[in-house]
Short mmCIF file of C-alpha atoms and ligand atoms in Angstrom, two decimals:
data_model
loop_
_atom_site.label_atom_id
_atom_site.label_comp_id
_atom_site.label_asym_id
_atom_site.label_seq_id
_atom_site.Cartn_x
_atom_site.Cartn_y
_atom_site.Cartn_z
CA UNK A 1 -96.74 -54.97 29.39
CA UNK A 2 -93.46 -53.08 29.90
CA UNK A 3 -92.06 -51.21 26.90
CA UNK A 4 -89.75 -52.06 25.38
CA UNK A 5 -85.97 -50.31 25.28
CA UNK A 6 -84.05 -49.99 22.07
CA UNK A 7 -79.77 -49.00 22.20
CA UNK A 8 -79.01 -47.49 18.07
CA UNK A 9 -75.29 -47.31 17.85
CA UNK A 10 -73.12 -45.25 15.90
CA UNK A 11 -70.09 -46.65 14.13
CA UNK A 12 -67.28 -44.69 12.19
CA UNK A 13 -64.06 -43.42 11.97
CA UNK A 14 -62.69 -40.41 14.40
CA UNK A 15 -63.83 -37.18 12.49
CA UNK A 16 -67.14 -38.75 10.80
CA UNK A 17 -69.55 -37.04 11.93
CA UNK A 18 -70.76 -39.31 15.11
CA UNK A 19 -71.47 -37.00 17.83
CA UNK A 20 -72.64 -34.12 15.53
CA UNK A 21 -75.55 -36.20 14.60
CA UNK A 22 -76.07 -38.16 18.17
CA UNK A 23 -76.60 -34.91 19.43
CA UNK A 24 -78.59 -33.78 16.48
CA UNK A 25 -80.94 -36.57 17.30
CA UNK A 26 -80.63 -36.23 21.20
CA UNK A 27 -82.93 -32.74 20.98
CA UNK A 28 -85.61 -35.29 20.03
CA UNK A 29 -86.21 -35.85 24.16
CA UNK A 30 -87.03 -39.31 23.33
CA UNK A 31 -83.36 -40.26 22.93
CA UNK A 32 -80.23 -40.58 25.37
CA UNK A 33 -76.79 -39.97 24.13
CA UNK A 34 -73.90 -42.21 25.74
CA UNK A 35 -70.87 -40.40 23.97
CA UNK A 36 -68.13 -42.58 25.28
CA UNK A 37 -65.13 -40.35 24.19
CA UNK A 38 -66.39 -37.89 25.80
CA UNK A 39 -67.75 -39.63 28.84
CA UNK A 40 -63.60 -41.01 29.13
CA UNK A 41 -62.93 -36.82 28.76
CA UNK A 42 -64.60 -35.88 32.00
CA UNK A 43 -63.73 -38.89 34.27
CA UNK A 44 -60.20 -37.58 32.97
CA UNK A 45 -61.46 -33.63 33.57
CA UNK A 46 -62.98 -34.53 36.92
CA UNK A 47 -59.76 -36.34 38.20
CA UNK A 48 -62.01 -38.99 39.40
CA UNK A 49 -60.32 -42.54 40.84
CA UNK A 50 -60.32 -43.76 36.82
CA UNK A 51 -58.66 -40.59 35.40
CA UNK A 52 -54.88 -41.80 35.73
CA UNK A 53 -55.96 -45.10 34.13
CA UNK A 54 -58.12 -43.68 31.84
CA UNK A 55 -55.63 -40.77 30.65
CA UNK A 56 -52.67 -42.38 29.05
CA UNK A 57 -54.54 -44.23 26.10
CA UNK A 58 -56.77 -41.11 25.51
CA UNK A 59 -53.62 -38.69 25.21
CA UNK A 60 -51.79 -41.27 22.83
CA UNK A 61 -55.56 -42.00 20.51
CA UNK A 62 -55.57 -45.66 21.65
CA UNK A 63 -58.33 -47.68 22.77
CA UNK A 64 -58.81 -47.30 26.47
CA UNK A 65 -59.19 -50.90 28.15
CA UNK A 66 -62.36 -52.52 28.05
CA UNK A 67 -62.84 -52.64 31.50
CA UNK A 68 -62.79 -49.47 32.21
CA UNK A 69 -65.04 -48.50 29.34
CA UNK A 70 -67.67 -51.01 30.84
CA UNK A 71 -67.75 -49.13 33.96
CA UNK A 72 -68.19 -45.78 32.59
CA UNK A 73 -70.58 -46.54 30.04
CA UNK A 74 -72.27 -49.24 32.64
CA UNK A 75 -72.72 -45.59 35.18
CA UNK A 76 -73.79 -43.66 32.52
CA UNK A 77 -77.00 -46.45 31.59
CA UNK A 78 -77.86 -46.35 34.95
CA UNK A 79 -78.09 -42.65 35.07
CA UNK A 80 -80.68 -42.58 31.51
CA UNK A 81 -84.31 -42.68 31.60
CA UNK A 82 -86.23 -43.10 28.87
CA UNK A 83 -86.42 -45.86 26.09
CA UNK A 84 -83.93 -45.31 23.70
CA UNK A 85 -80.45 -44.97 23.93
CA UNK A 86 -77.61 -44.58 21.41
CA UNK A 87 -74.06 -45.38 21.91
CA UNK A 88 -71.46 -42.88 20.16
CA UNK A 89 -68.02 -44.75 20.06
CA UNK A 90 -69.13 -47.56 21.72
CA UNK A 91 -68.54 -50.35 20.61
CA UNK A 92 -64.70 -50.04 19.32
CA UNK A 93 -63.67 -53.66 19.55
CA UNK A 94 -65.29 -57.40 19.70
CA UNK A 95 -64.00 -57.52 23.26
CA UNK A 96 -66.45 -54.40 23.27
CA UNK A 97 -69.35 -56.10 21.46
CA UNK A 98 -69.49 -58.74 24.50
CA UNK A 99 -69.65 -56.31 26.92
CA UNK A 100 -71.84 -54.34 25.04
CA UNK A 101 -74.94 -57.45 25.20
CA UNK A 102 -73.84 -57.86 29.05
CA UNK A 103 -74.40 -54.28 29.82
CA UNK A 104 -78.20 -53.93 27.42
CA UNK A 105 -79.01 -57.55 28.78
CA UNK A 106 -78.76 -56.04 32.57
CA UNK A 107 -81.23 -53.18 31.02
CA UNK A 108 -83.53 -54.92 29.90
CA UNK A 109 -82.50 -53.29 26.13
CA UNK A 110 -81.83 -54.78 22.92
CA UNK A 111 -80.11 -53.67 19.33
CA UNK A 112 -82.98 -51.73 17.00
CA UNK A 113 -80.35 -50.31 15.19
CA UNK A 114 -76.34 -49.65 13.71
CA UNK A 115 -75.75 -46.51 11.40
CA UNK A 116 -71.54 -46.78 10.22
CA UNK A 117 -70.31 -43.88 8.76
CA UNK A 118 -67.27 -43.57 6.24
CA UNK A 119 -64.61 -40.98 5.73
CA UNK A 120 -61.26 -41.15 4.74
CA UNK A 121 -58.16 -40.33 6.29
CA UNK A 122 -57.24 -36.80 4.78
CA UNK A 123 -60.80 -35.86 4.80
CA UNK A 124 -60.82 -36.65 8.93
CA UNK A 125 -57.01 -34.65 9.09
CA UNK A 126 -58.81 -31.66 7.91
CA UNK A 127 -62.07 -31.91 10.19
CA UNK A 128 -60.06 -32.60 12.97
CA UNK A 129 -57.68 -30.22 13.34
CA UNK A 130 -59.98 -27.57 13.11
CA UNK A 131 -62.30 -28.55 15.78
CA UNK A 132 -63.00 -26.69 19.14
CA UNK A 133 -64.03 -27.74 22.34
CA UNK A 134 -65.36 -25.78 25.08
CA UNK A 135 -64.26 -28.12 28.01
CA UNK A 136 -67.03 -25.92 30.21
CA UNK A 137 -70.32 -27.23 28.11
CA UNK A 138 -68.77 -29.82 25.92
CA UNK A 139 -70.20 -27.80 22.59
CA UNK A 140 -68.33 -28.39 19.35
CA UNK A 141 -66.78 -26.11 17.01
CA UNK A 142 -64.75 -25.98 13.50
CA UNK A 143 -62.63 -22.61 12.74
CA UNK A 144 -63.05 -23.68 9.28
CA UNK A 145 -67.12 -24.63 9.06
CA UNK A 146 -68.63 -23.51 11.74
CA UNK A 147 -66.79 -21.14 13.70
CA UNK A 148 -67.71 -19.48 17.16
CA UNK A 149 -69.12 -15.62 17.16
CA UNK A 150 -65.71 -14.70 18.98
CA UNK A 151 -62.25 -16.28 18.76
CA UNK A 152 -61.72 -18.99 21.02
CA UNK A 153 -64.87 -18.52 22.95
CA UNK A 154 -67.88 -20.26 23.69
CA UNK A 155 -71.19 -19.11 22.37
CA UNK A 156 -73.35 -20.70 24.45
CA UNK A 157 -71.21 -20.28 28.05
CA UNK A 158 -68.76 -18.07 27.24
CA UNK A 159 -66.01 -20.89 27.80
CA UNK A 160 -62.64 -20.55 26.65
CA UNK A 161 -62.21 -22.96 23.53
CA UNK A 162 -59.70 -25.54 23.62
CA UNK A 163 -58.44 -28.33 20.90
CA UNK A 164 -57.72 -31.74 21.90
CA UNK A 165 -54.38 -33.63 22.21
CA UNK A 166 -55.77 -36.32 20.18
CA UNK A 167 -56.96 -34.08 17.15
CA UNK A 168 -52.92 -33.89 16.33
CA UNK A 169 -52.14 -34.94 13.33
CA UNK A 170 -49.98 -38.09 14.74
CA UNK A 171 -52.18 -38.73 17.40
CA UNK A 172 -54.96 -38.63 14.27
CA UNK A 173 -53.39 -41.36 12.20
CA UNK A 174 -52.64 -43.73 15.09
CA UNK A 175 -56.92 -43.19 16.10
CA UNK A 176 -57.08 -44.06 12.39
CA UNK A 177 -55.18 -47.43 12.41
CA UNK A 178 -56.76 -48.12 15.77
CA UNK A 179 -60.23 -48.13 14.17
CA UNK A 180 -59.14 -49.88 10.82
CA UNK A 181 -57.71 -52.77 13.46
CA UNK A 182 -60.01 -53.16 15.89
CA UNK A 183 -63.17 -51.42 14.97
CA UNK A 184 -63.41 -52.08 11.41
CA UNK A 185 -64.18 -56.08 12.68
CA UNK A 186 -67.24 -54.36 14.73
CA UNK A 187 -68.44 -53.11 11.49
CA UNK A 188 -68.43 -56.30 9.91
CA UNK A 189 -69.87 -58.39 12.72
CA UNK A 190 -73.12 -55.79 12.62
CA UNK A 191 -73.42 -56.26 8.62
CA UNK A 192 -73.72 -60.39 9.13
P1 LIG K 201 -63.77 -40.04 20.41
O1 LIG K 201 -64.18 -38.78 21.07
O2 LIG K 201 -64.94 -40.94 20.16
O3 LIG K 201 -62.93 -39.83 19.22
O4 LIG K 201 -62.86 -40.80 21.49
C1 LIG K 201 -61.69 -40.21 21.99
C2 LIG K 201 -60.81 -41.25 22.65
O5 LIG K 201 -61.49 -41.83 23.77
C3 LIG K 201 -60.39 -42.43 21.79
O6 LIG K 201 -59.28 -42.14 20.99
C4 LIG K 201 -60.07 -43.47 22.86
O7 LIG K 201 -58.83 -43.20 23.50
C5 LIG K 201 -61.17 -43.21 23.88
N1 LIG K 201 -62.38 -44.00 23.58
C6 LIG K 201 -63.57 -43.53 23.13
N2 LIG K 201 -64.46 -44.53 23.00
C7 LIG K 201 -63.80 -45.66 23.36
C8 LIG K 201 -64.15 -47.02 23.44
N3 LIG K 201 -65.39 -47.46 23.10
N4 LIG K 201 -63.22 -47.90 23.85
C9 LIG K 201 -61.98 -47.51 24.20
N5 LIG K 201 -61.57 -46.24 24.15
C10 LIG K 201 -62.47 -45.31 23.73
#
């Protein structure tokens, strides 16, 4: 009999901790990550044929349309192996949680599990605007908590660190009301 393939998805607001512990989790080999942010962030990086459509809602912290998440994240499946996958950021919306069974259904997967984080807003204002991106490796960095070895600079590649548009403080709130409107609905659909 085949085996069967799980999808664990992590819910919470920008700031809570979601990709530091997917890719806590993702040294165990037997899980895949799909972080959708930053999945959005390369096709944006790349300049591939979805980066001009994909751009705009990223820079401004809203959702970016559901279609075009589908196809990213739909890409990204197809790349995994393994048996268990889990979704950072994904889904953000009920128009998400549809496409979310469409795209495990075509896999052959089903939900084993939903971990939702919370944090509040000025908790979030202070994580984010210290963070640090290497746009090279993807690695993550806080100036305040756990700064690199040299200013501005990668550990691992040597990549110059960069902070994201969307970790301004504006840009923070609006990610912020985005979630409490069209996420926080996600939440409650998984606790039913
Ligand atoms: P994150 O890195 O998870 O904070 O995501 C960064 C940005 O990518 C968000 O503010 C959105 O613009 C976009 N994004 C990430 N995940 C999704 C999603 N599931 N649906 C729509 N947009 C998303």
């Amino acid at each position: 009999m085949a085996s069967r393939k799980w999808a664990a998805i992590l819910m919470g607001p920008p700031g809570s901790g979601k990709t530091s512990i997917s890719r806590t989790l993702a040294t165990n080999p037997a899980f895949q990550v799909i972080e959708t942010g930053n999945l959005l962030g390369a096709e944006v990086r790349l300049g591939s044929p979805l980066a001009q459509k994909i751009q705009p809602y990223q820079a401004a912290g809203k959702l970016v349309p559901a279609d075009l998440v589908g196809q990213v994240i739909s890409a990204a499946l197809e790349r995994m192996q393994g048996n268990m996958v889990l979704f950072d950021g994904f889904p953000r919306s009920m128009e998400q949680v549809d496409l979310l069974f469409e795209v495990l259904k075509k896999q052959g997967m089903e939900v084993g599990a939903v971990l939702i984080f919370a944090l509040d807003l000025e908790v979030a204002m202070k994580r984010l605007s210290g963070r640090r991106l290497c746009p090279s490796c993807g690695a993550l960095y806080n100036i305040h908590t756990s700064p690199p070895r040299e200013d501005g600079q990668c550990d691992k590649c040597g990549g110059k660190l960069t902070q994201r548009v969307d970790d301004q403080e504006e840009i923070v709130r609006r990610r912020f009301e985005s979630y409490e409107r069209e996420t926080a609905p996600v939440n409650e659909f998984f606790r039913t």
